[in-house]
Coordinates of C-alpha atoms in Angstrom, one line a residue:
M1 CA 167.0 251.6 237.0
G2 CA 163.4 251.6 236.6
W3 CA 163.0 253.2 233.6
T4 CA 160.3 250.7 231.5
G5 CA 158.2 251.5 234.2
I6 CA 158.5 255.5 234.0
M7 CA 154.9 256.0 232.3
V8 CA 153.8 252.1 234.2
P9 CA 151.5 254.2 236.5
E10 CA 152.2 254.4 240.2
S11 CA 149.2 251.6 241.4
H12 CA 150.7 249.3 239.2
G13 CA 154.7 250.5 240.8
G14 CA 155.6 252.4 238.2
L15 CA 156.9 255.8 238.3
G16 CA 153.4 257.9 236.8
L17 CA 155.3 259.9 235.1
G18 CA 154.6 260.9 231.5
L19 CA 155.1 261.1 227.6
A20 CA 157.9 264.0 228.1
E21 CA 160.0 262.4 231.5
A22 CA 159.5 259.6 228.8
A23 CA 161.5 261.4 226.0
D24 CA 164.9 262.5 227.7
I25 CA 165.1 259.0 227.8
V26 CA 165.3 258.1 224.8
E27 CA 167.0 261.3 223.6
E28 CA 170.0 260.9 226.2
M29 CA 169.8 257.1 224.9
G30 CA 170.1 258.8 221.7
A31 CA 173.3 260.2 221.8
Q32 CA 174.6 257.1 223.2
L33 CA 173.6 255.5 219.6
F34 CA 171.3 253.1 222.0
C35 CA 170.1 250.4 219.4
G36 CA 167.2 248.9 221.3
P37 CA 163.3 248.1 221.9
Y38 CA 163.1 250.7 224.9
A39 CA 159.7 252.7 223.1
L40 CA 158.2 249.7 222.6
S41 CA 158.4 249.1 225.5
A42 CA 157.9 250.9 227.7
V43 CA 156.4 253.7 226.3
L44 CA 153.9 251.3 223.5
L45 CA 153.0 249.3 225.7
A46 CA 152.2 251.7 228.4
G47 CA 149.6 252.8 226.2
L48 CA 148.2 249.9 225.5
A49 CA 148.3 248.4 228.5
P50 CA 144.9 249.2 229.7
R51 CA 143.1 248.0 226.1
F52 CA 144.2 244.1 227.1
G53 CA 142.2 244.7 231.0
A54 CA 143.6 242.1 233.3
V55 CA 146.5 241.3 231.3
G56 CA 147.4 244.5 230.9
D57 CA 147.5 244.6 234.5
A58 CA 150.1 242.1 234.8
L59 CA 151.8 243.7 231.9
L60 CA 152.1 247.0 233.7
R61 CA 153.6 245.2 237.1
G62 CA 155.9 243.2 235.1
M63 CA 157.6 246.1 233.3
A64 CA 157.8 248.4 236.4
E65 CA 159.4 244.9 237.8
G66 CA 161.3 245.4 234.4
S67 CA 160.1 241.7 233.6
V68 CA 159.1 242.0 230.4
R69 CA 160.1 243.5 226.9
L70 CA 159.0 243.7 224.0
A71 CA 159.2 242.7 220.3
L72 CA 156.8 243.9 218.1
A73 CA 155.3 241.7 214.6
T74 CA 155.3 244.0 211.6
D75 CA 153.7 241.0 209.0
E76 CA 150.4 239.0 209.7
A77 CA 150.3 236.1 211.2
R78 CA 150.4 232.1 209.3
P79 CA 149.4 229.3 211.0
S80 CA 151.7 226.0 211.4
Q81 CA 149.6 222.8 210.2
A82 CA 149.9 221.9 214.2
G83 CA 148.8 224.9 214.3
E84 CA 152.1 226.9 215.5
H85 CA 151.8 231.0 215.3
I86 CA 154.6 231.9 212.4
L87 CA 155.3 235.9 212.6
P88 CA 158.1 235.7 209.7
L89 CA 159.3 239.3 210.5
V90 CA 159.6 240.5 213.9
E91 CA 162.1 243.1 215.3
H92 CA 164.5 242.8 218.9
V93 CA 163.0 239.1 220.4
A94 CA 166.6 238.0 222.2
G95 CA 165.3 238.9 225.6
A96 CA 161.6 239.3 224.6
S97 CA 158.4 238.5 227.6
H98 CA 155.6 239.1 224.9
I99 CA 155.5 240.2 220.3
L100 CA 153.1 242.7 220.1
R101 CA 151.7 242.7 216.7
L102 CA 149.8 244.9 214.9
D103 CA 146.3 242.5 212.6
R104 CA 145.0 244.8 209.8
E105 CA 141.8 244.3 209.4
E106 CA 138.5 246.2 207.9
G107 CA 137.4 249.0 209.4
G108 CA 141.1 249.1 211.0
I109 CA 143.9 248.2 213.1
S110 CA 143.4 245.6 216.3
F111 CA 146.8 244.0 218.4
V112 CA 147.8 241.2 219.0
L113 CA 150.0 239.7 221.6
Y114 CA 151.4 236.9 222.8
R115 CA 153.5 235.6 224.9
T116 CA 157.9 234.0 224.2
A117 CA 157.3 231.2 226.2
G118 CA 158.1 228.6 224.3
A119 CA 159.2 230.2 221.1
T120 CA 161.5 229.5 218.4
S121 CA 163.4 231.2 216.5
R122 CA 165.4 231.4 213.0
A123 CA 167.3 235.2 213.2
L124 CA 166.6 237.0 209.5
Q125 CA 169.2 239.2 207.4
P126 CA 168.3 243.0 209.1
M127 CA 168.8 246.0 206.3
D128 CA 169.7 247.8 209.4
P129 CA 172.2 246.1 211.2
T130 CA 170.5 248.2 214.5
T131 CA 168.1 246.4 214.2
P132 CA 168.6 242.4 214.7
I133 CA 164.8 240.7 213.3
A134 CA 163.5 236.8 213.1
S135 CA 161.1 235.0 212.1
V136 CA 159.5 233.6 215.4
T137 CA 157.0 230.8 215.0
L138 CA 155.1 230.4 218.9
A139 CA 153.2 227.4 220.3
P140 CA 149.1 227.4 219.8
D141 CA 148.4 229.0 222.8
A142 CA 150.9 231.6 222.8
E143 CA 148.0 233.6 221.8
M144 CA 146.8 236.5 225.5
A145 CA 145.0 238.5 224.5
R146 CA 143.6 241.0 221.1
R147 CA 142.3 244.0 220.5

């Protein structure tokens, strides 16, 4: 239906609409008790993608096509001995094409974007059964951008 592209600019194949229109969709999803990462992908990523330059442009086009789905890592990454990225807590990773991690650093927050191709995950028991969580191990070259 193109919902993930609602806030994507028309120049990238999206509808170019705003937050009010996205809020209407989210409200209807709430009325149906939808349990998925729509707002994360369609709203948060649409707003952050321009920070990632050419990578962000590709993400916006993928969102408009429906091929980009975002998961959120809510804990800091740890390196493995093999150089892999271990993300101990990731929400909605099943079916995600990318993972966004918030990285606390002195003076603020940066965003780290990973591709999920070749990732392995181990499901964890969530406190909220409507929010699936997992520990994810990513290849050493999975990091796409940091801003």
